[in-house]
mmCIF file of C-alpha atoms in Angstrom:
data_model
loop_
_atom_site.group_PDB
_atom_site.id
_atom_site.type_symbol
_atom_site.label_atom_id
_atom_site.label_comp_id
_atom_site.label_asym_id
_atom_site.label_seq_id
_atom_site.Cartn_x
_atom_site.Cartn_y
_atom_site.Cartn_z
ATOM 1 C CA UNK A 1 -0.020 -0.075 0.066
ATOM 2 C CA UNK A 2 1.213 3.597 -0.841
ATOM 3 C CA UNK A 3 1.079 5.648 2.036
ATOM 4 C CA UNK A 4 2.946 8.180 4.050
ATOM 5 C CA UNK A 5 3.286 8.485 8.020
ATOM 6 C CA UNK A 6 4.307 11.820 9.551
ATOM 7 C CA UNK A 7 5.961 11.867 13.199
ATOM 8 C CA UNK A 8 8.056 14.329 15.177
ATOM 9 C CA UNK A 9 5.333 16.911 16.053
ATOM 10 C CA UNK A 10 4.993 18.235 19.499
ATOM 11 C CA UNK A 11 5.187 21.542 21.542
ATOM 12 C CA UNK A 12 8.456 23.668 21.568
ATOM 13 C CA UNK A 13 9.211 27.031 22.803
ATOM 14 C CA UNK A 14 9.802 29.920 20.356
ATOM 15 C CA UNK A 15 13.235 30.069 19.104
ATOM 16 C CA UNK A 16 13.679 26.006 19.472
ATOM 17 C CA UNK A 17 14.064 23.142 17.087
ATOM 18 C CA UNK A 18 12.144 20.346 15.894
ATOM 19 C CA UNK A 19 12.585 17.623 13.257
ATOM 20 C CA UNK A 20 9.726 16.144 11.427
ATOM 21 C CA UNK A 21 9.899 12.441 9.845
ATOM 22 C CA UNK A 22 7.774 11.201 6.915
ATOM 23 C CA UNK A 23 7.882 7.436 6.330
ATOM 24 C CA UNK A 24 7.011 6.275 2.916
ATOM 25 C CA UNK A 25 5.869 2.926 1.868
ATOM 26 C CA UNK A 26 5.047 1.454 -1.498
ATOM 27 C CA UNK A 27 7.158 3.919 -3.471
ATOM 28 C CA UNK A 28 10.602 5.361 -3.369
ATOM 29 C CA UNK A 29 11.020 8.910 -1.982
ATOM 30 C CA UNK A 30 14.340 9.463 -3.859
ATOM 31 C CA UNK A 31 12.736 8.789 -7.086
ATOM 32 C CA UNK A 32 9.883 11.125 -6.553
ATOM 33 C CA UNK A 33 9.279 14.848 -5.874
ATOM 34 C CA UNK A 34 8.441 15.331 -2.256
ATOM 35 C CA UNK A 35 6.959 18.432 -0.348
ATOM 36 C CA UNK A 36 5.965 19.714 3.022
ATOM 37 C CA UNK A 37 2.501 21.551 3.461
ATOM 38 C CA UNK A 38 1.146 23.230 6.693
ATOM 39 C CA UNK A 39 -2.075 24.125 7.780
ATOM 40 C CA UNK A 40 -2.523 26.555 10.732
ATOM 41 C CA UNK A 41 -5.539 25.990 13.111
ATOM 42 C CA UNK A 42 -8.595 26.828 11.177
ATOM 43 C CA UNK A 43 -6.690 28.382 8.196
ATOM 44 C CA UNK A 44 -6.093 27.017 4.712
ATOM 45 C CA UNK A 45 -3.037 25.063 3.324
ATOM 46 C CA UNK A 46 0.178 26.663 2.830
ATOM 47 C CA UNK A 47 3.168 24.928 0.897
ATOM 48 C CA UNK A 48 6.383 24.921 2.828
ATOM 49 C CA UNK A 49 9.070 23.260 0.829
ATOM 50 C CA UNK A 50 9.815 20.737 -1.910
ATOM 51 C CA UNK A 51 12.752 18.315 -2.721
ATOM 52 C CA UNK A 52 12.998 17.347 -6.066
ATOM 53 C CA UNK A 53 14.488 13.820 -7.337
ATOM 54 C CA UNK A 54 17.478 15.305 -8.460
ATOM 55 C CA UNK A 55 18.290 16.571 -4.711
ATOM 56 C CA UNK A 56 17.080 20.331 -5.569
ATOM 57 C CA UNK A 57 15.181 21.843 -2.493
ATOM 58 C CA UNK A 58 12.962 24.962 -2.513
ATOM 59 C CA UNK A 59 11.201 26.806 0.520
ATOM 60 C CA UNK A 60 8.443 29.379 1.051
ATOM 61 C CA UNK A 61 9.769 32.948 1.923
ATOM 62 C CA UNK A 62 8.021 32.537 5.358
ATOM 63 C CA UNK A 63 10.570 29.325 6.378
ATOM 64 C CA UNK A 64 13.547 30.187 4.040
ATOM 65 C CA UNK A 65 16.725 30.127 6.229
ATOM 66 C CA UNK A 66 15.072 28.474 8.923
ATOM 67 C CA UNK A 67 13.681 24.927 7.828
ATOM 68 C CA UNK A 68 15.549 22.427 5.846
ATOM 69 C CA UNK A 69 13.965 19.726 3.592
ATOM 70 C CA UNK A 70 16.085 16.516 3.485
ATOM 71 C CA UNK A 71 15.598 12.598 2.863
ATOM 72 C CA UNK A 72 17.379 9.482 3.871
ATOM 73 C CA UNK A 73 17.324 6.886 0.903
ATOM 74 C CA UNK A 74 17.998 3.727 2.686
ATOM 75 C CA UNK A 75 15.192 4.574 5.371
ATOM 76 C CA UNK A 76 12.895 5.871 2.464
ATOM 77 C CA UNK A 77 11.966 8.833 4.816
ATOM 78 C CA UNK A 78 11.491 12.498 4.180
ATOM 79 C CA UNK A 79 12.365 15.223 6.807
ATOM 80 C CA UNK A 80 11.885 18.733 7.869
ATOM 81 C CA UNK A 81 14.205 20.105 10.174
ATOM 82 C CA UNK A 82 12.765 23.414 11.900
ATOM 83 C CA UNK A 83 14.910 25.850 13.421
ATOM 84 C CA UNK A 84 14.133 29.532 15.025
ATOM 85 C CA UNK A 85 10.393 28.217 15.548
ATOM 86 C CA UNK A 86 8.119 31.118 15.910
ATOM 87 C CA UNK A 87 4.562 31.155 17.232
ATOM 88 C CA UNK A 88 3.129 31.499 13.485
ATOM 89 C CA UNK A 89 4.760 28.176 12.604
ATOM 90 C CA UNK A 90 2.202 26.530 14.688
ATOM 91 C CA UNK A 91 0.311 24.157 12.210
ATOM 92 C CA UNK A 92 -0.463 20.794 11.198
ATOM 93 C CA UNK A 93 2.236 19.632 9.103
ATOM 94 C CA UNK A 94 1.651 17.155 6.082
ATOM 95 C CA UNK A 95 4.164 15.498 3.830
ATOM 96 C CA UNK A 96 2.999 14.548 0.415
ATOM 97 C CA UNK A 97 4.190 13.297 -3.039
ATOM 98 C CA UNK A 98 4.369 15.708 -5.817
ATOM 99 C CA UNK A 99 3.954 13.805 -9.215
ATOM 100 C CA UNK A 100 5.385 15.902 -12.134
ATOM 101 C CA UNK A 101 3.578 13.438 -14.429
ATOM 102 C CA UNK A 102 0.156 14.867 -13.578
ATOM 103 C CA UNK A 103 1.284 18.449 -13.500
ATOM 104 C CA UNK A 104 2.722 18.840 -10.038
ATOM 105 C CA UNK A 105 -0.157 17.778 -8.469
ATOM 106 C CA UNK A 106 -0.074 16.303 -4.708
ATOM 107 C CA UNK A 107 -1.407 12.943 -5.114
ATOM 108 C CA UNK A 108 -0.699 11.149 -1.772
ATOM 109 C CA UNK A 109 -0.726 12.917 1.561
ATOM 110 C CA UNK A 110 0.081 11.870 5.130
ATOM 111 C CA UNK A 111 -2.125 12.027 8.140
ATOM 112 C CA UNK A 112 -0.304 15.250 9.382
ATOM 113 C CA UNK A 113 1.647 15.853 12.612
ATOM 114 C CA UNK A 114 0.807 18.913 14.844
ATOM 115 C CA UNK A 115 3.725 21.441 15.635
ATOM 116 C CA UNK A 116 2.785 24.182 18.403
ATOM 117 C CA UNK A 117 5.139 26.724 19.029
ATOM 118 C CA UNK A 118 4.472 28.331 22.581
ATOM 119 C CA UNK A 119 6.101 29.400 25.671
ATOM 120 C CA UNK B 1 4.235 34.827 -7.187
ATOM 121 C CA UNK B 2 0.831 34.023 -8.798
ATOM 122 C CA UNK B 3 -2.022 34.345 -6.217
ATOM 123 C CA UNK B 4 -5.232 32.231 -6.469
ATOM 124 C CA UNK B 5 -8.572 33.451 -5.291
ATOM 125 C CA UNK B 6 -11.433 31.279 -4.737
ATOM 126 C CA UNK B 7 -14.914 32.121 -5.070
ATOM 127 C CA UNK B 8 -17.114 31.847 -3.044
ATOM 128 C CA UNK B 9 -15.272 31.511 0.237
ATOM 129 C CA UNK B 10 -18.482 29.596 1.624
ATOM 130 C CA UNK B 11 -21.240 27.924 0.047
ATOM 131 C CA UNK B 12 -24.478 26.769 1.118
ATOM 132 C CA UNK B 13 -26.092 23.780 -0.928
ATOM 133 C CA UNK B 14 -28.502 20.815 -0.741
ATOM 134 C CA UNK B 15 -28.212 17.143 -1.393
ATOM 135 C CA UNK B 16 -28.552 16.869 -5.252
ATOM 136 C CA UNK B 17 -27.513 20.541 -5.844
ATOM 137 C CA UNK B 18 -25.186 21.289 -8.900
ATOM 138 C CA UNK B 19 -22.484 23.684 -7.393
ATOM 139 C CA UNK B 20 -19.481 25.519 -9.167
ATOM 140 C CA UNK B 21 -16.370 26.851 -7.427
ATOM 141 C CA UNK B 22 -14.092 29.097 -9.175
ATOM 142 C CA UNK B 23 -10.379 29.653 -8.766
ATOM 143 C CA UNK B 24 -8.912 32.822 -10.596
ATOM 144 C CA UNK B 25 -5.235 33.232 -11.064
ATOM 145 C CA UNK B 26 -3.707 36.502 -10.754
ATOM 146 C CA UNK B 27 -2.136 35.998 -14.139
ATOM 147 C CA UNK B 28 -2.172 33.545 -16.842
ATOM 148 C CA UNK B 29 -1.192 29.924 -15.782
ATOM 149 C CA UNK B 30 -0.738 26.720 -17.892
ATOM 150 C CA UNK B 31 -2.781 23.733 -16.859
ATOM 151 C CA UNK B 32 -0.786 23.115 -13.679
ATOM 152 C CA UNK B 33 -3.948 23.379 -11.850
ATOM 153 C CA UNK B 34 -5.357 20.802 -9.195
ATOM 154 C CA UNK B 35 -8.339 20.731 -7.116
ATOM 155 C CA UNK B 36 -8.510 19.049 -3.670
ATOM 156 C CA UNK B 37 -11.141 18.042 -1.143
ATOM 157 C CA UNK B 38 -10.396 18.092 2.870
ATOM 158 C CA UNK B 39 -12.581 17.034 5.371
ATOM 159 C CA UNK B 40 -12.275 17.965 9.222
ATOM 160 C CA UNK B 41 -9.159 16.354 10.777
ATOM 161 C CA UNK B 42 -8.315 14.888 7.551
ATOM 162 C CA UNK B 43 -5.373 15.400 5.306
ATOM 163 C CA UNK B 44 -6.244 16.842 1.835
ATOM 164 C CA UNK B 45 -7.587 14.230 -1.251
ATOM 165 C CA UNK B 46 -6.563 15.242 -4.752
ATOM 166 C CA UNK B 47 -9.540 15.191 -7.199
ATOM 167 C CA UNK B 48 -8.544 16.593 -10.441
ATOM 168 C CA UNK B 49 -5.179 17.586 -12.087
ATOM 169 C CA UNK B 50 -4.274 19.304 -15.237
ATOM 170 C CA UNK B 51 -7.206 21.403 -14.684
ATOM 171 C CA UNK B 52 -9.762 18.655 -15.794
ATOM 172 C CA UNK B 53 -8.493 15.207 -15.471
ATOM 173 C CA UNK B 54 -10.307 13.260 -12.444
ATOM 174 C CA UNK B 55 -7.824 11.495 -10.373
ATOM 175 C CA UNK B 56 -8.029 7.514 -10.390
ATOM 176 C CA UNK B 57 -11.110 6.816 -7.883
ATOM 177 C CA UNK B 58 -12.859 10.008 -7.676
ATOM 178 C CA UNK B 59 -16.516 9.888 -8.521
ATOM 179 C CA UNK B 60 -17.586 11.541 -12.001
ATOM 180 C CA UNK B 61 -19.912 13.858 -10.413
ATOM 181 C CA UNK B 62 -16.824 15.939 -9.952
ATOM 182 C CA UNK B 63 -15.426 17.891 -12.992
ATOM 183 C CA UNK B 64 -12.888 20.607 -13.641
ATOM 184 C CA UNK B 65 -12.508 22.873 -16.616
ATOM 185 C CA UNK B 66 -10.595 26.311 -17.494
ATOM 186 C CA UNK B 67 -7.675 27.724 -18.642
ATOM 187 C CA UNK B 68 -5.636 31.254 -18.750
ATOM 188 C CA UNK B 69 -7.004 32.603 -15.507
ATOM 189 C CA UNK B 70 -10.352 30.947 -14.805
ATOM 190 C CA UNK B 71 -10.882 27.613 -13.481
ATOM 191 C CA UNK B 72 -13.786 25.870 -12.141
ATOM 192 C CA UNK B 73 -14.568 22.893 -10.235
ATOM 193 C CA UNK B 74 -18.117 21.675 -10.488
ATOM 194 C CA UNK B 75 -20.014 18.891 -8.550
ATOM 195 C CA UNK B 76 -23.074 17.858 -10.756
ATOM 196 C CA UNK B 77 -25.176 16.262 -8.117
ATOM 197 C CA UNK B 78 -24.010 16.893 -4.227
ATOM 198 C CA UNK B 79 -23.858 13.748 -2.122
ATOM 199 C CA UNK B 80 -23.966 14.031 1.800
ATOM 200 C CA UNK B 81 -20.094 13.040 1.415
ATOM 201 C CA UNK B 82 -19.280 15.952 -0.494
ATOM 202 C CA UNK B 83 -19.689 18.479 2.198
ATOM 203 C CA UNK B 84 -16.200 19.851 2.768
ATOM 204 C CA UNK B 85 -13.685 22.342 2.069
ATOM 205 C CA UNK B 86 -12.038 22.498 -1.381
ATOM 206 C CA UNK B 87 -8.944 24.177 -2.535
ATOM 207 C CA UNK B 88 -7.131 24.572 -6.022
ATOM 208 C CA UNK B 89 -3.541 24.612 -6.126
ATOM 209 C CA UNK B 90 -0.839 25.618 -8.852
ATOM 210 C CA UNK B 91 2.635 25.676 -9.661
ATOM 211 C CA UNK B 92 4.828 28.704 -9.829
ATOM 212 C CA UNK B 93 7.503 27.908 -12.410
ATOM 213 C CA UNK B 94 10.730 29.508 -11.432
ATOM 214 C CA UNK B 95 11.836 29.343 -8.740
ATOM 215 C CA UNK B 96 9.473 26.376 -8.082
ATOM 216 C CA UNK B 97 6.828 26.952 -5.331
ATOM 217 C CA UNK B 98 3.201 26.138 -4.969
ATOM 218 C CA UNK B 99 0.271 28.212 -4.246
ATOM 219 C CA UNK B 100 -2.974 27.129 -2.710
ATOM 220 C CA UNK B 101 -6.120 29.046 -3.060
ATOM 221 C CA UNK B 102 -7.933 30.259 0.498
ATOM 222 C CA UNK B 103 -10.406 27.505 0.324
ATOM 223 C CA UNK B 104 -14.011 27.174 -0.495
ATOM 224 C CA UNK B 105 -16.030 25.657 2.473
ATOM 225 C CA UNK B 106 -19.269 23.843 1.201
ATOM 226 C CA UNK B 107 -21.862 23.375 3.992
ATOM 227 C CA UNK B 108 -25.280 21.606 4.190
ATOM 228 C CA UNK B 109 -28.284 23.994 3.814
#
C-alpha cells in the first residue's frame, strides 16, 4: 500500500527546534518529488518546501533560512528540520508526494503531525 | 508569485444540487491547476489535476475546466459526503513554488 506516515510533532518553545519525519511505503522517496505543506489551526493550506528527485530544494519565503528539507534514501524517509521556530509556525504539517507526470499535483498525503510553538 | 483567489469562500447547498467553485489566477497559468477536497481533521485528497483530469477513484460527478486565469470545479449532484472544504493549487515555475487558494467551505443548507 502506498502511504506516508509523519511523526515528530509536539510542543516547542519559540526559538526552539524540531525535526519532522515522513516515512514512505509502497514507493521510493528518492525517485519522487516530495513536499511539506502546513495548515495553521482554522486556516488554509500553505506550501512549505519541496525536494526534487535530483536533490534540488526550494522553500516558501516564510521559512527560508530556518527550515531544511532532506531525505534518507535507505530509510525511505523525508525530513523537515525546523529551527528558530515562531508562534506563526504552529500548524499541522503534512508531507505529500508531488507527481510531475500529473502536472505537479500532490497525489499522496500523510495524516499530518501537529507542531505547537508556545512558551 | 501568482496568487489564486477562490469564490465563493463559503457555499451553502443541498443534497442533489449542482455547485460550481471558481479559482482565479492573478496572471495566466498553464494547466498546472489541481483541486483538492479536505474534510475536518483529515488530509487533503486530490480530486482533479491538469485542470480537468479526474484522479483515479474520484466519482464522475466531480469535473474541472478552465484555462488561462479562470478555472472551475463542478459537482454535478451533491452527495452527503461531498460537504467539505475545497482548495485549488498551482505550480509557480521558477523558482519552483506552489500556491493554494484560500479554500471554499461547502456546507449543508
